[in-house]
Short mmCIF file of C-alpha atoms in Angstrom, two decimals:
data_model
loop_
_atom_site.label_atom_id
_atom_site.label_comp_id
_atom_site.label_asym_id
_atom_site.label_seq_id
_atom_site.Cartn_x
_atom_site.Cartn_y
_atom_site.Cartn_z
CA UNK A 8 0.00 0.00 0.00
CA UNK A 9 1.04 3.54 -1.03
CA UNK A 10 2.28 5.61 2.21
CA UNK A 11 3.16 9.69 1.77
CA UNK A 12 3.88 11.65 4.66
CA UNK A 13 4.57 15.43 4.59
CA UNK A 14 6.44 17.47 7.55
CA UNK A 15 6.00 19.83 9.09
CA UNK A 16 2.41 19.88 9.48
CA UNK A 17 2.36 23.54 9.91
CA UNK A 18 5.55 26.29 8.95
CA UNK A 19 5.01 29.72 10.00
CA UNK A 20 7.87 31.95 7.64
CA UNK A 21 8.45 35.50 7.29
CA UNK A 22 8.59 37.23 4.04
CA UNK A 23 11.47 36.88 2.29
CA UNK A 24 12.38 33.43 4.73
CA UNK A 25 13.06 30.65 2.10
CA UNK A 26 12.54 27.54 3.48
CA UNK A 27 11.69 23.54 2.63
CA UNK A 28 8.78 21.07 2.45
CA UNK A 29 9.08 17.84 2.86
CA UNK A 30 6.94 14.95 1.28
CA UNK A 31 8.52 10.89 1.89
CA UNK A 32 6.61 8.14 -0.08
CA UNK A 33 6.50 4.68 0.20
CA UNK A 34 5.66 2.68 -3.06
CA UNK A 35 5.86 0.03 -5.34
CA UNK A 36 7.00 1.42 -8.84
CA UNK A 37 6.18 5.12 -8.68
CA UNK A 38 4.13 6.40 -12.00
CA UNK A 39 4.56 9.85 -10.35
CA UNK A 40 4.95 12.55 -7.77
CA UNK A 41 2.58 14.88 -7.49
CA UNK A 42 2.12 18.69 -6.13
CA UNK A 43 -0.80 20.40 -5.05
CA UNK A 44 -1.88 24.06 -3.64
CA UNK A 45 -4.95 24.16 -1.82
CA UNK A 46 -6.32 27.61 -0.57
CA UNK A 47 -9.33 27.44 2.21
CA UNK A 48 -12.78 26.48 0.78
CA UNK A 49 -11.24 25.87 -2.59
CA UNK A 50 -10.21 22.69 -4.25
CA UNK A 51 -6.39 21.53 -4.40
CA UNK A 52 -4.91 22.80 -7.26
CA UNK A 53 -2.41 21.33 -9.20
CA UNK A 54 1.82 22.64 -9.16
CA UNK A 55 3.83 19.87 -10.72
CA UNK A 56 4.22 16.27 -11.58
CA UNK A 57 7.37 14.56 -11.10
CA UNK A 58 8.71 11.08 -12.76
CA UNK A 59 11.49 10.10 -11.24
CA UNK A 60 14.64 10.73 -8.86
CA UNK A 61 16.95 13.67 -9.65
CA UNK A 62 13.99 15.45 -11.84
CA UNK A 63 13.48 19.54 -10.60
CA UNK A 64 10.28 21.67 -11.64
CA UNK A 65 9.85 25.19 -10.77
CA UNK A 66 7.33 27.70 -11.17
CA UNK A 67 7.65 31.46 -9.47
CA UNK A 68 9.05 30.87 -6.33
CA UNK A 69 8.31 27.44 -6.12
CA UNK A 70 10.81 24.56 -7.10
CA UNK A 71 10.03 20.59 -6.31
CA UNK A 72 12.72 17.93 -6.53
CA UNK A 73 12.40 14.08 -6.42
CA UNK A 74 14.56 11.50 -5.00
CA UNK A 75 14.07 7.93 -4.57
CA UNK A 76 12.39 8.25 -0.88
CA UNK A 77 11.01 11.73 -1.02
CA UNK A 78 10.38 15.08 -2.32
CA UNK A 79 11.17 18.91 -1.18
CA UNK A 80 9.18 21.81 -2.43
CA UNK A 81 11.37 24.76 -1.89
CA UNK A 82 9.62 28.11 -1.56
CA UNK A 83 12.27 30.86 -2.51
CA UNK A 84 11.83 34.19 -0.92
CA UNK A 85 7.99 34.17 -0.47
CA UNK A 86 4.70 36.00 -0.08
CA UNK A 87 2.06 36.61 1.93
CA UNK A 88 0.08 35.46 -1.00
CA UNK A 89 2.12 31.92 -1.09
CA UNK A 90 0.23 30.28 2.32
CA UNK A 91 -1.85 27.72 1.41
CA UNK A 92 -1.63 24.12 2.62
CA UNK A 93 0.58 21.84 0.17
CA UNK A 94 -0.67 18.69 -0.35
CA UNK A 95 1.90 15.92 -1.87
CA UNK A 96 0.62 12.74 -3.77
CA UNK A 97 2.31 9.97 -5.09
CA UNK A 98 0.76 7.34 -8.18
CA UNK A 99 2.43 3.77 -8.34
CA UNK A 100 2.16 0.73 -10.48
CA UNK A 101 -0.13 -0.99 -7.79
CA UNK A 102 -2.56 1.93 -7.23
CA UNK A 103 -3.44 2.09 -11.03
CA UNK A 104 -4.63 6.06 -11.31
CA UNK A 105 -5.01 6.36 -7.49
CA UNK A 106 -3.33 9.18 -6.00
CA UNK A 107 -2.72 8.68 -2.11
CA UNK A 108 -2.54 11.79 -0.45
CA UNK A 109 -0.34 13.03 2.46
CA UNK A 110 -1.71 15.26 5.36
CA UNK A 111 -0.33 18.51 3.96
CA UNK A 112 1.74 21.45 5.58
CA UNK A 113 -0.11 24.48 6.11
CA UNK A 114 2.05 27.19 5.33
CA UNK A 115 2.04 30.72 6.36
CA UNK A 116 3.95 33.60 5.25
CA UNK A 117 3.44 36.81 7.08
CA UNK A 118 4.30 40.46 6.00
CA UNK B 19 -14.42 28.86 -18.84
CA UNK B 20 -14.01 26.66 -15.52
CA UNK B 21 -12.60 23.24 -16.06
CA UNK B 22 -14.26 21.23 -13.31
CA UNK B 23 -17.58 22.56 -11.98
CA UNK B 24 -19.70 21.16 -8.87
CA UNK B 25 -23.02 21.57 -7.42
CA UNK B 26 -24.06 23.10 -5.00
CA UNK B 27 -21.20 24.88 -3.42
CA UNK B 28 -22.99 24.31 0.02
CA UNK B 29 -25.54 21.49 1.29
CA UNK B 30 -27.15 21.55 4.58
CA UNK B 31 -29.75 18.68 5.00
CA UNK B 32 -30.92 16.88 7.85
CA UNK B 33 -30.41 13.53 8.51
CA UNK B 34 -32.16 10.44 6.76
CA UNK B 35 -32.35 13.23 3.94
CA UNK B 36 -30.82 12.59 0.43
CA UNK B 37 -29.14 14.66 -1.15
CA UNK B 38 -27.22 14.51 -5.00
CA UNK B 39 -24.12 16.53 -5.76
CA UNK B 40 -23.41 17.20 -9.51
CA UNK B 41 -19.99 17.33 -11.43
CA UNK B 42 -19.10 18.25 -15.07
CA UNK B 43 -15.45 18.48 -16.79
CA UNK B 44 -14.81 19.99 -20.00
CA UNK B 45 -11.51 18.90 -20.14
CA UNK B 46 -11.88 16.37 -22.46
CA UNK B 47 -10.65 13.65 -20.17
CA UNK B 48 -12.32 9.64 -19.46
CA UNK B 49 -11.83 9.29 -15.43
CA UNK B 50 -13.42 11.08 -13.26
CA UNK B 51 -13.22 10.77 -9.37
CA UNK B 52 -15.10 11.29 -6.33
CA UNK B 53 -12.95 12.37 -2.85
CA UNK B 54 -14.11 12.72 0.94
CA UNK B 55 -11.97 15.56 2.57
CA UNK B 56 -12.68 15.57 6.32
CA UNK B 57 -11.66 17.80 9.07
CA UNK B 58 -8.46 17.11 9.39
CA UNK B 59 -8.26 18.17 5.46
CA UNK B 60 -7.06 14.85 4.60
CA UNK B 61 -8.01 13.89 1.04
CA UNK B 62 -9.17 10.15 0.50
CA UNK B 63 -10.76 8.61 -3.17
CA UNK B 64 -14.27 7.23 -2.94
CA UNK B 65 -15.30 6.50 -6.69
CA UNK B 66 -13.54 6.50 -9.51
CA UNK B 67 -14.98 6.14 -13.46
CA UNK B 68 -13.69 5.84 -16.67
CA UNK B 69 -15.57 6.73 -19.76
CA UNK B 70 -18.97 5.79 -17.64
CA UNK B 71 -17.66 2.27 -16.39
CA UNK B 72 -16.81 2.33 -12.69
CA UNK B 73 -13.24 1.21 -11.83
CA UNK B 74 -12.54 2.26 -8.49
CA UNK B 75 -14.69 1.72 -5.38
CA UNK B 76 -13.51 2.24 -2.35
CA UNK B 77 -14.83 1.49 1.16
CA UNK B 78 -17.56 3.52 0.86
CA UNK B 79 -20.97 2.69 2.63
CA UNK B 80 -23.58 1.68 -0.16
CA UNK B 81 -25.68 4.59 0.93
CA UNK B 82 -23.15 6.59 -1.85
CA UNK B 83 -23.78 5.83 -5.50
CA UNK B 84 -22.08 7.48 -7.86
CA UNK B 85 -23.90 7.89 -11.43
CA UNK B 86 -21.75 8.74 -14.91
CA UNK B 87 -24.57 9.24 -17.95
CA UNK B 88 -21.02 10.49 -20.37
CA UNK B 89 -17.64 10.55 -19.84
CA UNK B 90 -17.95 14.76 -18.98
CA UNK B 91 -20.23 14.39 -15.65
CA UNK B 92 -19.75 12.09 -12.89
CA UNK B 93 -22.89 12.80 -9.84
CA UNK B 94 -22.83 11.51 -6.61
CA UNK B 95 -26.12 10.59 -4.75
CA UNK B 96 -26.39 9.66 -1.31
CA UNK B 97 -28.98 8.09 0.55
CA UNK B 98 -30.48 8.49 4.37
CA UNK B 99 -27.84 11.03 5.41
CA UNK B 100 -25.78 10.59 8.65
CA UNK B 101 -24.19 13.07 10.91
CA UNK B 102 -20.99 11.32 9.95
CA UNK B 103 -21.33 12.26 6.33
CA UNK B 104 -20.73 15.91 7.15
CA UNK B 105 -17.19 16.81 5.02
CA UNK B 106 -16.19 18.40 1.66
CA UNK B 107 -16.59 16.48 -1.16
CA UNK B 108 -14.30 16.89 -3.95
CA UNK B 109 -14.73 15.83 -8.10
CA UNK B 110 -12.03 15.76 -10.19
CA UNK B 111 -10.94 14.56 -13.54
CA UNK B 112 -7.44 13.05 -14.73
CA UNK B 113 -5.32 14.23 -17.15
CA UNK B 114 -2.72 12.24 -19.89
CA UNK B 115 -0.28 12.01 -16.76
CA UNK B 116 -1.59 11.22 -14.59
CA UNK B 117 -2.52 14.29 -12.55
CA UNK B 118 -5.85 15.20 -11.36
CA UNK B 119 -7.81 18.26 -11.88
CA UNK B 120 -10.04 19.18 -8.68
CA UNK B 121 -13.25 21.18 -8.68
CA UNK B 122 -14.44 23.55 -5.61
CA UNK B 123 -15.79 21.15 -3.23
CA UNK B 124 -18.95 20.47 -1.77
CA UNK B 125 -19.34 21.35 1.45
CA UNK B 126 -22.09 19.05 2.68
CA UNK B 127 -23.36 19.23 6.59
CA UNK B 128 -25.83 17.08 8.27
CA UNK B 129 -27.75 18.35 11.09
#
């Protein structure tokens, strides 16, 4: 069974304070690594997908990397505008086009 | 132009009621999924269908029945509500990689 587990839960930064999410998976053959935004009483929205180990994707301040036990989404310099909870989900060969979420880390970025 | 589109945005019922929530995708894409987010804002699949034919079923009391007339919309009826029942409930709709494309959520309470 597919396990993904994100710390911290919660990460208080100040603008400008770059800092790093962490996502570690447990599966069988990942199909891929996914990214999510979700902003309150909205759904999640997607960032990125990621294939496999050593692959980087940025947007804006935002850069995800992949290795072979977890991921990092690195949040360069943010803003207020960047909190949100993440959400990380991972796809394997077993789960077919199940994603298994993790818990998310609800981010917040004051002025 | 919204992608994936749910209704109502709200539900409040009372219990024993039923209740159906509707989704629609103009993506273009053949799977379409039901999630249960609860308080904790942990995301878990209930249905899943691809072009109509239902391939995923989790768990998920036979009170819930999820209806697809075309591959675009993908409803979700539930019968003899329970207190329990009270979460968001999330459609979305999976792209060529695998990623998933959420809608806003129904927020559905039982009283």
């Amino acid at each position: 069974e597919d396990q993904v587990t994100q710390s911290p839960e919660a990460l208080r930064l100040q603008e400008g304070e770059s800092s790093s999410l962490n996502c570690s998976y447990t599966v069988s053959g990942l199909r891929g690594l996914f990214w999510y935004r979700q902003d309150p009483g909205k759904g999640p929205e997607f960032l990125f997908t990621l294939y496999s180990a050593g692959e980087e994707k940025e947007k804006e301040r935002l850069k995800a990397t992949l290795t072979k036990k977890e991921s990092f989404l690195h949040i360069t310099a943010p803003k207020p505008e960047d909190s949100a909870t993440y959400l990380c989900a991972v796809v394997s060969e077993a789960s077919g086009s199940r994603l298994t979420f993790g818990e998310g880390t609800q981010l917040t970025v004051n002025p | 132009d919204t992608a994936v589109s749910q209704t109502p945005k709200y539900l409040v019922t009372q219990m024993g009621n039923d209740k159906s929530i509707k989704c629609e995708q103009n993506l273009g894409h053949d799977t379409m999924y039901w999630y249960k987010q609860d308080s904790k804002k942990f995301l878990k699949i209930m249905f899943s269908y691809n072009n109509k034919e239902l391939i995923i079923n989790e768990t998920v009391p036979n009170r819930f029945s999820p209806k697809s007339p075309d591959k675009a919309h993908l409803n979700l009826h539930i019968n003899s509500l329970e207190l329990g029942d009270s979460a968001v409930y999330f459609c979305a709709s999976r792209g060529f990689s695998y990623e998933q494309y959420f809608g806003p959520g129904t927020r559905l309470t039982v009283t």
